[in-house]
XYZ file of C-alpha atoms in Angstrom:
429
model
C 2.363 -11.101 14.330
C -1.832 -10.334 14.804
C -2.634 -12.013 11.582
C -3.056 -15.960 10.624
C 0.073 -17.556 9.366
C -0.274 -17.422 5.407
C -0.310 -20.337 3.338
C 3.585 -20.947 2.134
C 2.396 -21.419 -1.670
C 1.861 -18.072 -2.185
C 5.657 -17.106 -1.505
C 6.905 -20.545 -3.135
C 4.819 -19.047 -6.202
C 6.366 -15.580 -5.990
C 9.951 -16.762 -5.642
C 9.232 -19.146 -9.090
C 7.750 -15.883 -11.012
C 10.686 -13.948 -10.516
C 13.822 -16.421 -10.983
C 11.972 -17.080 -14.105
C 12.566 -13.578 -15.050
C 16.681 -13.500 -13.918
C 19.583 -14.080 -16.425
C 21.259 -17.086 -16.237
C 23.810 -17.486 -13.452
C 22.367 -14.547 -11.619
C 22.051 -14.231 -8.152
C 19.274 -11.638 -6.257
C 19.421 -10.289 -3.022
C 16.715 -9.105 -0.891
C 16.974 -7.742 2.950
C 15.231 -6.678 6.030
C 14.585 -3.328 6.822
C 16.297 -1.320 9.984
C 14.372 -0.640 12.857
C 15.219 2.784 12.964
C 16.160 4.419 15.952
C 14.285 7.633 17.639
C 16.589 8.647 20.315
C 18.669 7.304 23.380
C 17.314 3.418 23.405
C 14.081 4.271 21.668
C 12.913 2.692 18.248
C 10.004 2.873 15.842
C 7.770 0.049 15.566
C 9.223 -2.633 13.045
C 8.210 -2.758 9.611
C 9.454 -5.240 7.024
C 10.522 -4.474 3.760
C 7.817 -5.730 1.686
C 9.671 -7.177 -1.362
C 11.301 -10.011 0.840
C 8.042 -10.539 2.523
C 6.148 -10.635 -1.002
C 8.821 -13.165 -1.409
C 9.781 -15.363 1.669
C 6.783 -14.258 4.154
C 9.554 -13.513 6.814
C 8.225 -10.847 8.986
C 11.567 -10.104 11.064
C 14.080 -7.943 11.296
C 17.739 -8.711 10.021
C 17.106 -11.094 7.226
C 18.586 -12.107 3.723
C 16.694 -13.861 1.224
C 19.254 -15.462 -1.796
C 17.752 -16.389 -4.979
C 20.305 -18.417 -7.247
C 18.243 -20.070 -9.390
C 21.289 -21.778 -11.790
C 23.589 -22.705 -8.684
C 25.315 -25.796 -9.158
C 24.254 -27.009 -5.576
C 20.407 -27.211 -5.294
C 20.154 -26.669 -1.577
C 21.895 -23.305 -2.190
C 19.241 -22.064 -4.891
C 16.796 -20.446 -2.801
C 18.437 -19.803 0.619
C 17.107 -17.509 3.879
C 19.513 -16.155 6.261
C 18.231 -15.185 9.414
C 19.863 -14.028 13.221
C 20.077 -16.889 15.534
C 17.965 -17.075 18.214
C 18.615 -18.058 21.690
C 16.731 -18.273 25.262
C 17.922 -14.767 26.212
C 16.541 -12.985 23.505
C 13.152 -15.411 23.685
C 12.978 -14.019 26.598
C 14.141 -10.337 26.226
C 12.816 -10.043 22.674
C 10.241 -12.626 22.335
C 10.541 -15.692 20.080
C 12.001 -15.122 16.803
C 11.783 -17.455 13.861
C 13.575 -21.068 14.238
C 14.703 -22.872 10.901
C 12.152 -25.192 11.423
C 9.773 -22.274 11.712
C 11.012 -20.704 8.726
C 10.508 -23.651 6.776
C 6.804 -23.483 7.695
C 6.815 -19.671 7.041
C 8.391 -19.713 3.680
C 8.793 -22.905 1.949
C 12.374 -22.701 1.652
C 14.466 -25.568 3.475
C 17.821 -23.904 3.543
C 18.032 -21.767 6.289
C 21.515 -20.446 7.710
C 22.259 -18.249 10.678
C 23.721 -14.647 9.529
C 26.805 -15.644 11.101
C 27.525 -17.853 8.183
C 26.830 -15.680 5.757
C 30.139 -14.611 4.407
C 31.365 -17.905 4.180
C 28.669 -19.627 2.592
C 28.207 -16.633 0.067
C 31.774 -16.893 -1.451
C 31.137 -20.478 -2.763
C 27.512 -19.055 -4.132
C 29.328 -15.884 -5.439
C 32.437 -18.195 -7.308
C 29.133 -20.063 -9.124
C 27.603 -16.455 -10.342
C 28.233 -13.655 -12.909
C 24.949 -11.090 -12.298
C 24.272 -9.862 -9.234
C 20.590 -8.806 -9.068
C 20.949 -5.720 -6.424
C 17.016 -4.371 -5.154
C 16.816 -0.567 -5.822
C 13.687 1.137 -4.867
C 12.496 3.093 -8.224
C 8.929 3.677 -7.196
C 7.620 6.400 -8.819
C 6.635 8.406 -5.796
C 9.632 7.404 -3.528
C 11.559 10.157 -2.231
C 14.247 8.531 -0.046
C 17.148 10.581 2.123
C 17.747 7.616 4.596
C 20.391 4.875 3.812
C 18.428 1.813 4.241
C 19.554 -1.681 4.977
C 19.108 -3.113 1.800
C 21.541 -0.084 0.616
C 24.517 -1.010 2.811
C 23.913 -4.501 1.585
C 24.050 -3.525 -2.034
C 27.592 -1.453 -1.682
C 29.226 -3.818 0.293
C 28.077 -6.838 -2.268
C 29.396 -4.886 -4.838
C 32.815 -3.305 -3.138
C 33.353 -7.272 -2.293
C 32.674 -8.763 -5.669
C 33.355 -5.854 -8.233
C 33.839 -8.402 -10.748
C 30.620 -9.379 -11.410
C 27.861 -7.717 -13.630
C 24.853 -6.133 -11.716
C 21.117 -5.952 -12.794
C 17.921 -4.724 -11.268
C 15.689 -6.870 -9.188
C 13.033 -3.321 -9.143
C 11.240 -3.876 -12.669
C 10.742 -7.514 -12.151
C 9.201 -6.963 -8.901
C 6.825 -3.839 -10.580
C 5.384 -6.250 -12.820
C 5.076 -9.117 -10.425
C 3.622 -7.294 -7.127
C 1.016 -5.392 -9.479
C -0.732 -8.083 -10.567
C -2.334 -9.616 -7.212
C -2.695 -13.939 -6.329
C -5.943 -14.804 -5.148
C -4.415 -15.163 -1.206
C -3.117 -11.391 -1.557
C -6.965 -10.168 -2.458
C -8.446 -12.292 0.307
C -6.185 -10.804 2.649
C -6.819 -7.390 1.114
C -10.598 -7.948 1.538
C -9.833 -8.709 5.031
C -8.129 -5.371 5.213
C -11.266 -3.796 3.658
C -13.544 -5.900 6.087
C -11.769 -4.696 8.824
C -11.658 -0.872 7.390
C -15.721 -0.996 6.857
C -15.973 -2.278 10.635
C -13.921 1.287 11.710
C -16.036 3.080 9.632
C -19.216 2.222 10.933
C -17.827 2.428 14.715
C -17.061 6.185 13.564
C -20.585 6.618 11.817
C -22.457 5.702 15.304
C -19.738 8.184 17.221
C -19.705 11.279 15.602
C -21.638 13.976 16.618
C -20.775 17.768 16.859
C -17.950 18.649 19.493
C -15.813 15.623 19.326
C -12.291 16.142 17.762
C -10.890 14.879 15.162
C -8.646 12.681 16.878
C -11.577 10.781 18.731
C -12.607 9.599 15.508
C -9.438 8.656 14.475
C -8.946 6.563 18.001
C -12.476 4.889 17.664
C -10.875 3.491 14.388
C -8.085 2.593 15.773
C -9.813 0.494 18.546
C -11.398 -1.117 15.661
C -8.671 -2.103 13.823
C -6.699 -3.444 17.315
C -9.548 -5.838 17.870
C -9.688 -7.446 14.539
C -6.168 -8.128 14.072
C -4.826 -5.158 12.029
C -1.489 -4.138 12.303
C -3.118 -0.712 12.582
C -3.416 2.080 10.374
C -2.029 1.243 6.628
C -0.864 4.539 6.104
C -1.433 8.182 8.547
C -5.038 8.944 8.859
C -6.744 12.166 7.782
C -9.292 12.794 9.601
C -10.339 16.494 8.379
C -13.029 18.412 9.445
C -14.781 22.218 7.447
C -12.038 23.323 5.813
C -9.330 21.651 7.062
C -10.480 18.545 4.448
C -9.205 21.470 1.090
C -5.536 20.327 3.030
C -4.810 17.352 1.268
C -2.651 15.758 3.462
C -4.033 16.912 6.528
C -2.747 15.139 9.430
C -2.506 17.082 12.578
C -6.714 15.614 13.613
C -6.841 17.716 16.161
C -9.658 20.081 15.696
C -13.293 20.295 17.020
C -15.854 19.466 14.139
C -18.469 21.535 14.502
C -22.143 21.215 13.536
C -23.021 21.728 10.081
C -19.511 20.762 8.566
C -18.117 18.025 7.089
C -15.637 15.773 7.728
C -13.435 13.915 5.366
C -12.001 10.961 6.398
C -8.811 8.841 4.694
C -8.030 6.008 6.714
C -7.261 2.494 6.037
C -6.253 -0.745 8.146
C -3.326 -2.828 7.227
C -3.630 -6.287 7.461
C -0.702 -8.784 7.104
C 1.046 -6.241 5.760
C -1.833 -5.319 3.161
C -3.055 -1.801 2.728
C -6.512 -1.031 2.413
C -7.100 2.599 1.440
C -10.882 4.065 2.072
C -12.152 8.165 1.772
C -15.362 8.964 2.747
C -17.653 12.145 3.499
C -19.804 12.159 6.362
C -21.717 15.248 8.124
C -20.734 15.898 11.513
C -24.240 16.603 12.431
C -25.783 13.581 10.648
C -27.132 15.407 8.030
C -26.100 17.339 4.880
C -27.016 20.251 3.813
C -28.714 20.261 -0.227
C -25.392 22.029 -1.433
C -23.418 19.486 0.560
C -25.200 16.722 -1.117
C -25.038 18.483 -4.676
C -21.270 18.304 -4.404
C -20.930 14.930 -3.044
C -23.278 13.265 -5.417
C -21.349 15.039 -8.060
C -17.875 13.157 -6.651
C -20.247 9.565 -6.640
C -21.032 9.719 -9.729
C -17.454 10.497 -11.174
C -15.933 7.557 -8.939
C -18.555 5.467 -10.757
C -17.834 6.351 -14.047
C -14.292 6.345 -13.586
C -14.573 2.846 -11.820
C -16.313 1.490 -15.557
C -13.038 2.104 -17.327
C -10.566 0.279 -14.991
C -10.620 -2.576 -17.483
C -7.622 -4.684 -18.969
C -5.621 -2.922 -21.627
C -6.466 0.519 -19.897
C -3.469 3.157 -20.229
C -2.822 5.100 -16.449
C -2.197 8.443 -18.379
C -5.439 8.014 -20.665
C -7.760 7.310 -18.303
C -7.294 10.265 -15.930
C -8.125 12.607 -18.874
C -10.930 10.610 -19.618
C -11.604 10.859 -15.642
C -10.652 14.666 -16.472
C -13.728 14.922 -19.154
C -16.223 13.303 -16.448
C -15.265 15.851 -13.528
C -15.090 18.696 -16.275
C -18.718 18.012 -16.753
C -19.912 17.639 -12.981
C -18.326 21.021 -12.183
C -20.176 22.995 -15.008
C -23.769 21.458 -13.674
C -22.618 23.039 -10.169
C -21.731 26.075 -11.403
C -18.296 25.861 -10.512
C -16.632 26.032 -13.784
C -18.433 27.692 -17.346
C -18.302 27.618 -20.608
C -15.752 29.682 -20.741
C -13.664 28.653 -18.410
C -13.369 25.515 -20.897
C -12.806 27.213 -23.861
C -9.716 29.116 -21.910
C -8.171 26.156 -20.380
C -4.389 25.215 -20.402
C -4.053 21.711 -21.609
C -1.096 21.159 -19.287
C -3.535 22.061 -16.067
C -7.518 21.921 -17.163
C -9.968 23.542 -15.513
C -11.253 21.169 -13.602
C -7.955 20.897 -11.554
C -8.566 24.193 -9.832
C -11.301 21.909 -8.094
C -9.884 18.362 -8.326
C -6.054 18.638 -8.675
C -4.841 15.355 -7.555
C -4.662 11.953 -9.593
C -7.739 9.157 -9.263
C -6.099 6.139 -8.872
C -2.961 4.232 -7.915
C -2.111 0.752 -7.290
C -2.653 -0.659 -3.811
C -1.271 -4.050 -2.552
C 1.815 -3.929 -0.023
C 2.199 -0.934 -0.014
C -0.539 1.454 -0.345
C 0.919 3.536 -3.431
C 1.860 0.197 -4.064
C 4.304 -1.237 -7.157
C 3.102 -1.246 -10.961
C 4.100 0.453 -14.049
C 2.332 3.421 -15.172
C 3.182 3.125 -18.961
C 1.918 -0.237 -19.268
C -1.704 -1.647 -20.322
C -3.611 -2.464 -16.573
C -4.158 -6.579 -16.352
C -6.491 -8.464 -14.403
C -6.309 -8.695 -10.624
C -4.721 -5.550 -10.393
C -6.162 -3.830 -7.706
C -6.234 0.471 -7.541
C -7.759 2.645 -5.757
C -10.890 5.175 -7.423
C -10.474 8.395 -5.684
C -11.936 11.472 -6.963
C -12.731 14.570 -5.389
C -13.878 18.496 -5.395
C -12.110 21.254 -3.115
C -13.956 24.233 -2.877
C -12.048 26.556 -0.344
C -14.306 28.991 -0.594
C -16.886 27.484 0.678
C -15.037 25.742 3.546
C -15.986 22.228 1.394
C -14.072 19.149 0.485
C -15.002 16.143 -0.377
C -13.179 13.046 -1.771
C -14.517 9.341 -1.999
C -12.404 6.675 -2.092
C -13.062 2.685 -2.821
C -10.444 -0.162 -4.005
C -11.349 -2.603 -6.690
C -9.596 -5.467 -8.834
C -9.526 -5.500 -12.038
C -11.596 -8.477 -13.657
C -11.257 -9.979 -17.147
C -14.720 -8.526 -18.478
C -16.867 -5.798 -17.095
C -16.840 -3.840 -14.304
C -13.886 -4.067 -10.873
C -14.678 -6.271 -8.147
C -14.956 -3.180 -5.305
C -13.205 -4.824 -2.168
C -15.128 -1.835 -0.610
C -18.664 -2.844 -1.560
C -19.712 -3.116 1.922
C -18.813 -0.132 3.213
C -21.758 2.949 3.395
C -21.398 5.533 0.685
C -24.479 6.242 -0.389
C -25.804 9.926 1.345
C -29.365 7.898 2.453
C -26.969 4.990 4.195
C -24.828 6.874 5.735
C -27.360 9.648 7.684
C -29.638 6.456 8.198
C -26.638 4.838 10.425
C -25.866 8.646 11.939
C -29.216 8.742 12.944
């Protein structure tokens, strides 16, 4: 991996939160993803599944992490089974994790090969009643591929139908939202690597460049610091391709006098960062381009004030809702009127800002946490409002990620990167 071997404690920590959470005599189960195939011998690049890495910091392919926190035999209550390595595949493959470097990597001494797996798991299995089987119930997931973890979990229970089953999913929502002091420095150093892209792009951009150039330039960026590369597909969306809201394709000229809006993020040891931000493609905006964009700063700081503990998700986007609602009526956008006539199922103000301002980041970039719950401290989410106006070929979004403190105001993990309009044409120009 690009990134500096994290410290152990942090996984020793997360696999001690969440067996404190398990029934007694339960057992939980936690796998590798695939690496998924394209065609003929061709794969996709490797990415683990984050909840064993949140737990074991294993970063390789074809792994088991057991958690047994009641078994009778204590080298058997936190155990990691991994594929064996050899000299040929050092040398087709590249080194792959020893037990001694597992050890180092994870904190957990017991360390099989997968080829014992069967065997030793029937002794662990006679000890157990619950299996704890890992379900992915994000809110957003929409999932048509069988994944590892989902072979493991029918043949675990085809095998052992005896046993009662539970869900490893809610305890990990409520863990993995609330982030350990190592997790937000090594978000901050996704963030720190993020701002460095951005102002790479500032200094590049001029009219006639495609949007794909800027999207390489961070890219570069993010190679040379040690990302693992983009956290999540760029948008990098120029005039009116930026009212697209998952725009993609960056691969259109941006022309002089537009805008471009730009949603990119670097990963870093498996942390997302998540950044949006406006810039003019000739250096400059326009007065009605800085009327709408000041409009979208000053609801992301406003909205930013009320990430606070005890906060409810649904609440504060209509209180997010109320702040936009009065931003569009001083542009002339939206009247009186238009208020008075509103559906309260879709307000006016969505016909101009109809996504959602914030989600939790971590792992993942729409990351784990439960909606219905009161936010906590060191949660970290994402402030992300934004106005589309079609019509006018104009879109702009702005997008920062801050922690939630005990009093006052987020920490912004994106305090260093340009937002203001006088920063940003100062470093165009």
């Amino acid at each position: 991996m690009k990134y500096d071997r994290i410290d152990s404690k942090l996984f020793i920590k997360n696999r001690k939160n969440f067996a404190a959470k398990m029934q007694p005599k339960g057992v939980a189960f936690f796998n590798s993803n695939d690496i998924y195939p394209v065609s003929a011998d061709s794969t996709l690049p490797f990415a683990q599944h984050r909840d064993i890495f949140y737990l074991s910091g294993v970063d390789q392919e074809e792994s088991i992490l057991v958690l047994f926190p009641d078994c009778p035999n204590p080298k058997n209550r936190e155990v990691l089974f991994l594929k064996e390595t050899n000299e040929h595949i050092a040398i087709w493959e590249g080194e792959k994790l020893t037990k001694e470097a597992a050890f180092t990597t994870s904190g957990i001494k017991t360390v099989y090969w997968l080829s014992d797996l069967e065997k030793v798991l029937f002794e662990m299995m006679t000890q157990a009643e619950t299996i704890y089987i890992n379900t992915n119930e994000h809110y957003r997931a929409n999932v048509e591929t069988q994944t590892r973890e989902d072979r493991f979990t029918k043949w675990i229970k085809d095998k052992y139908p005896a046993h009662s089953v539970a869900k490893s999913n809610p305890i990990l929502q409520r863990l993995r939202s609330v982030k350990d002091q190592i997790e937000l420095d090594l978000m901050q150093t996704a963030c720190d690597i993020t701002n460095k892209g951005f102002r790479r792009v500032l200094g590049f951009t001029k009219p006639g460049v495609f949007e794909y150039n800027l999207e390489a330039e961070f890219m570069h960026e993010f190679l040379n610091n040690r990302s693992d590369g983009f956290a999540y597909t760029p948008i990098i969306a120029s005039g009116n391709n930026a009212n697209v809201l998952h725009y993609i394709e960056n691969n259109q000229e941006c022309k002089s006098g537009d805008l471009i809006l730009i949603d990119a993020g670097a990963s870093y040891a498996n942390y997302s960062s998540d950044m949006t931000r406006t810039i003019p493609v000739s250096g400059r905006f326009t007065d009605r381009q800085k009327a709408v964009y000041n409009a979208v700063n000053k609801v992301k700081k406003e909205a930013t004030k009320l990430l606070v503990p005890g906060t409810i998700w649904a609440d504060y986007h209509i209180e997010v809702g109320k702040i936009m609602t009065s931003e569009l009526l001083g542009l002339g956008l939206l009247d009186k009127a238009d208020i008075q006539n509103e559906n309260p199922d879709w307000p006016a103000y969505k016909k101009y800002f109809m996504h959602g301002t914030s989600h939790h980041i971590g792992l993942d970039t729409h990351d784990y946490g439960i909606l219905t719950e009161p936010m906590q401290e060191n949660m970290v989410f994402t402030v992300e409002p934004g106005i589309y106006i079609p019509d006018e070929k104009l879109g702009i979004r702005l997008e920062d990620d801050v922690v939630i403190q005990a009093n006052g105001e987020p920490f912004n993990l994106m305090r260093d990167i340009p937002i203001e309009i006088e920063e940003i044409e100062d470093l165009m120009n």
